[in-house]
Amino acid sequence: MVQSYKNTEQNKQIFGEWLAPIPWNYWATPTTGYTLTMASARRSMHRLHDALDRFSPCQMFWASEPFDTKEGFHTHALIKSDLPYKLIIDTWQKVSGNSKFEKGKKWNRIQLDEYKPELGAGYYCGKYISKKLSDYDFFTSGCSKGYMSTRRLK
């Protein structure tokens, strides 16, 4: 079921409060050197979650939004996983099509930071669900079909 959320502070707060109790490990902003459509952003988040989940149980809340200054979408994600930082970065490279890791090759960028609840990453992610042109979902271990399966269209 697709629900429409208006861009209100109340909805951002509700999603932030819903995400806050989960003991997230990482806040990520994965991007690629190629243009992602909304559908390909969703597929990339499926692939990232499924690959991480094969190593260790993983939960992930992600949202995609269009770039402000160029064509395409990028994603943001909260990740709950005990996997080490480098493995998550390497996994993003592999699932985003950059599997050779050759010196001098352009890597698909992923900003990966330790999750700090006091910075309100849950609330930050919550703002994307309010945007008119966005997509988001919540994946749990063993199931990347998602709970929300929402897509915002014009």
mmCIF file of C-alpha atoms in Angstrom:
data_model
loop_
_atom_site.group_PDB
_atom_site.id
_atom_site.type_symbol
_atom_site.label_atom_id
_atom_site.label_comp_id
_atom_site.label_asym_id
_atom_site.label_seq_id
_atom_site.Cartn_x
_atom_site.Cartn_y
_atom_site.Cartn_z
ATOM 1 C CA MET A 1 0.000 0.000 0.000
ATOM 2 C CA VAL A 2 1.398 3.370 -0.996
ATOM 3 C CA GLN A 3 0.760 6.170 1.421
ATOM 4 C CA SER A 4 1.269 9.827 0.742
ATOM 5 C CA TYR A 5 3.154 11.840 3.344
ATOM 6 C CA LYS A 6 3.082 15.593 3.237
ATOM 7 C CA ASN A 7 6.326 17.413 3.830
ATOM 8 C CA THR A 8 5.598 18.186 7.474
ATOM 9 C CA GLU A 9 7.716 18.311 10.565
ATOM 10 C CA GLN A 10 5.252 15.960 12.243
ATOM 11 C CA ASN A 11 5.845 13.159 9.726
ATOM 12 C CA LYS A 12 9.624 13.614 9.915
ATOM 13 C CA GLN A 13 9.409 13.373 13.678
ATOM 14 C CA ILE A 14 7.209 10.257 13.570
ATOM 15 C CA PHE A 15 9.627 8.423 11.266
ATOM 16 C CA GLY A 16 12.587 9.628 13.298
ATOM 17 C CA GLU A 17 11.030 8.300 16.490
ATOM 18 C CA TRP A 18 10.223 5.010 14.775
ATOM 19 C CA LEU A 19 13.846 4.581 13.604
ATOM 20 C CA ALA A 20 15.555 5.929 16.745
ATOM 21 C CA PRO A 21 15.277 2.831 19.027
ATOM 22 C CA ILE A 22 17.071 0.580 16.518
ATOM 23 C CA PRO A 23 20.767 0.289 17.458
ATOM 24 C CA TRP A 24 22.147 1.341 14.063
ATOM 25 C CA ASN A 25 25.882 0.968 13.417
ATOM 26 C CA TYR A 26 26.330 3.073 10.271
ATOM 27 C CA TRP A 27 24.986 6.073 8.377
ATOM 28 C CA ALA A 28 25.753 5.754 4.664
ATOM 29 C CA THR A 29 25.422 7.825 1.514
ATOM 30 C CA PRO A 30 26.201 5.498 -1.396
ATOM 31 C CA THR A 31 26.535 7.027 -4.869
ATOM 32 C CA THR A 32 27.771 5.807 -8.228
ATOM 33 C CA GLY A 33 29.803 7.200 -11.089
ATOM 34 C CA TYR A 34 26.865 6.443 -13.366
ATOM 35 C CA THR A 35 23.317 7.778 -13.315
ATOM 36 C CA LEU A 36 20.850 5.932 -11.101
ATOM 37 C CA THR A 37 17.147 6.073 -11.848
ATOM 38 C CA MET A 38 14.719 5.712 -8.973
ATOM 39 C CA ALA A 39 14.249 2.039 -9.891
ATOM 40 C CA SER A 40 17.999 1.367 -10.154
ATOM 41 C CA ALA A 41 18.567 3.093 -6.788
ATOM 42 C CA ARG A 42 16.076 0.638 -5.265
ATOM 43 C CA ARG A 43 17.799 -2.322 -6.939
ATOM 44 C CA SER A 44 21.197 -1.153 -5.666
ATOM 45 C CA MET A 45 19.861 -0.998 -2.104
ATOM 46 C CA HIS A 46 18.401 -4.512 -2.499
ATOM 47 C CA ARG A 47 21.786 -5.776 -3.714
ATOM 48 C CA LEU A 48 23.698 -4.031 -0.915
ATOM 49 C CA HIS A 49 21.392 -5.360 1.783
ATOM 50 C CA ASP A 50 21.341 -8.906 0.400
ATOM 51 C CA ALA A 51 25.142 -9.005 0.053
ATOM 52 C CA LEU A 52 25.706 -7.706 3.605
ATOM 53 C CA ASP A 53 23.064 -10.055 4.979
ATOM 54 C CA ARG A 54 24.932 -13.052 3.524
ATOM 55 C CA PHE A 55 27.878 -12.197 5.796
ATOM 56 C CA SER A 56 25.942 -11.314 8.935
ATOM 57 C CA PRO A 57 22.351 -10.374 9.847
ATOM 58 C CA CYS A 58 21.576 -6.893 8.564
ATOM 59 C CA GLN A 59 18.786 -4.351 8.879
ATOM 60 C CA MET A 60 18.664 -1.305 6.648
ATOM 61 C CA PHE A 61 16.401 1.703 6.261
ATOM 62 C CA TRP A 62 17.186 3.560 3.052
ATOM 63 C CA ALA A 63 15.815 6.453 1.073
ATOM 64 C CA SER A 64 16.618 7.772 -2.386
ATOM 65 C CA GLU A 65 16.221 11.268 -3.727
ATOM 66 C CA PRO A 66 17.177 13.119 -6.892
ATOM 67 C CA PHE A 67 20.406 15.091 -7.010
ATOM 68 C CA ASP A 68 19.986 18.863 -6.838
ATOM 69 C CA THR A 69 22.619 19.637 -9.460
ATOM 70 C CA LYS A 70 22.706 16.682 -11.850
ATOM 71 C CA GLU A 71 20.567 13.957 -13.392
ATOM 72 C CA GLY A 72 19.743 10.858 -11.364
ATOM 73 C CA PHE A 73 19.296 9.728 -7.788
ATOM 74 C CA HIS A 74 21.470 8.993 -4.786
ATOM 75 C CA THR A 75 20.682 7.096 -1.615
ATOM 76 C CA HIS A 76 21.017 7.416 2.141
ATOM 77 C CA ALA A 77 20.884 4.461 4.510
ATOM 78 C CA LEU A 78 20.916 3.529 8.152
ATOM 79 C CA ILE A 79 22.593 0.140 8.544
ATOM 80 C CA LYS A 80 22.473 -2.217 11.513
ATOM 81 C CA SER A 81 25.217 -4.800 11.019
ATOM 82 C CA ASP A 82 28.199 -6.063 12.949
ATOM 83 C CA LEU A 83 30.298 -6.120 9.781
ATOM 84 C CA PRO A 84 33.498 -4.065 9.713
ATOM 85 C CA TYR A 85 33.678 -0.717 7.936
ATOM 86 C CA LYS A 86 35.989 -1.910 5.132
ATOM 87 C CA LEU A 87 33.802 -4.893 4.271
ATOM 88 C CA ILE A 88 30.760 -2.648 3.857
ATOM 89 C CA ILE A 89 32.707 -0.289 1.583
ATOM 90 C CA ASP A 90 34.087 -3.183 -0.472
ATOM 91 C CA THR A 91 30.626 -4.723 -0.696
ATOM 92 C CA TRP A 92 29.195 -1.460 -2.067
ATOM 93 C CA GLN A 93 31.927 -1.433 -4.706
ATOM 94 C CA LYS A 94 31.033 -4.952 -5.764
ATOM 95 C CA VAL A 95 27.249 -4.570 -5.852
ATOM 96 C CA SER A 96 27.473 -1.207 -7.646
ATOM 97 C CA GLY A 97 29.493 -2.737 -10.476
ATOM 98 C CA ASN A 98 33.025 -1.845 -9.448
ATOM 99 C CA SER A 99 34.274 -5.318 -8.559
ATOM 100 C CA LYS A 100 37.840 -5.222 -9.924
ATOM 101 C CA PHE A 101 39.281 -2.745 -7.375
ATOM 102 C CA GLU A 102 42.098 -1.869 -9.765
ATOM 103 C CA LYS A 103 44.463 0.909 -8.732
ATOM 104 C CA GLY A 104 43.612 4.121 -10.522
ATOM 105 C CA LYS A 105 40.065 3.027 -11.348
ATOM 106 C CA LYS A 106 37.285 5.347 -10.239
ATOM 107 C CA TRP A 107 35.415 3.918 -7.280
ATOM 108 C CA ASN A 108 31.729 4.428 -6.680
ATOM 109 C CA ARG A 109 31.680 6.654 -3.650
ATOM 110 C CA ILE A 110 30.131 5.676 -0.340
ATOM 111 C CA GLN A 111 30.273 8.001 2.622
ATOM 112 C CA LEU A 112 30.127 5.613 5.576
ATOM 113 C CA ASP A 113 30.108 6.967 9.095
ATOM 114 C CA GLU A 114 29.599 5.480 12.516
ATOM 115 C CA TYR A 115 26.011 6.082 13.559
ATOM 116 C CA LYS A 116 25.689 8.689 16.279
ATOM 117 C CA PRO A 117 22.171 8.783 17.728
ATOM 118 C CA GLU A 118 22.721 12.258 19.143
ATOM 119 C CA LEU A 119 23.089 13.616 15.588
ATOM 120 C CA GLY A 120 19.592 12.440 14.715
ATOM 121 C CA ALA A 121 20.331 10.354 11.614
ATOM 122 C CA GLY A 122 16.893 8.783 11.971
ATOM 123 C CA TYR A 123 15.312 12.193 11.716
ATOM 124 C CA TYR A 124 17.568 13.079 8.783
ATOM 125 C CA CYS A 125 16.439 9.947 6.924
ATOM 126 C CA GLY A 126 12.859 10.768 7.806
ATOM 127 C CA LYS A 127 12.942 13.939 5.734
ATOM 128 C CA TYR A 128 13.317 11.940 2.522
ATOM 129 C CA ILE A 129 10.042 10.100 2.959
ATOM 130 C CA SER A 130 8.269 13.463 2.805
ATOM 131 C CA LYS A 131 9.647 14.453 -0.583
ATOM 132 C CA LYS A 132 7.420 14.184 -3.604
ATOM 133 C CA LEU A 133 9.996 12.380 -5.742
ATOM 134 C CA SER A 134 11.598 9.792 -3.466
ATOM 135 C CA ASP A 135 11.641 6.119 -2.635
ATOM 136 C CA TYR A 136 12.385 4.354 0.643
ATOM 137 C CA ASP A 137 12.102 1.009 2.379
ATOM 138 C CA PHE A 138 13.093 -0.988 5.439
ATOM 139 C CA PHE A 139 14.906 -4.306 4.897
ATOM 140 C CA THR A 140 15.402 -6.927 7.581
ATOM 141 C CA SER A 141 17.679 -9.926 7.814
ATOM 142 C CA GLY A 142 16.666 -12.669 5.432
ATOM 143 C CA CYS A 143 14.151 -10.478 3.600
ATOM 144 C CA SER A 144 14.993 -7.577 1.324
ATOM 145 C CA LYS A 145 11.495 -7.458 -0.131
ATOM 146 C CA GLY A 146 10.961 -4.631 2.302
ATOM 147 C CA TYR A 147 8.118 -3.573 4.495
ATOM 148 C CA MET A 148 7.114 -0.344 2.881
ATOM 149 C CA SER A 149 7.707 -0.767 -0.839
ATOM 150 C CA THR A 150 6.877 2.822 -1.558
ATOM 151 C CA ARG A 151 7.796 4.923 -4.500
ATOM 152 C CA ARG A 152 7.101 8.587 -4.904
ATOM 153 C CA LEU A 153 6.197 9.680 -8.397
ATOM 154 C CA LYS A 154 5.518 13.126 -9.796
#
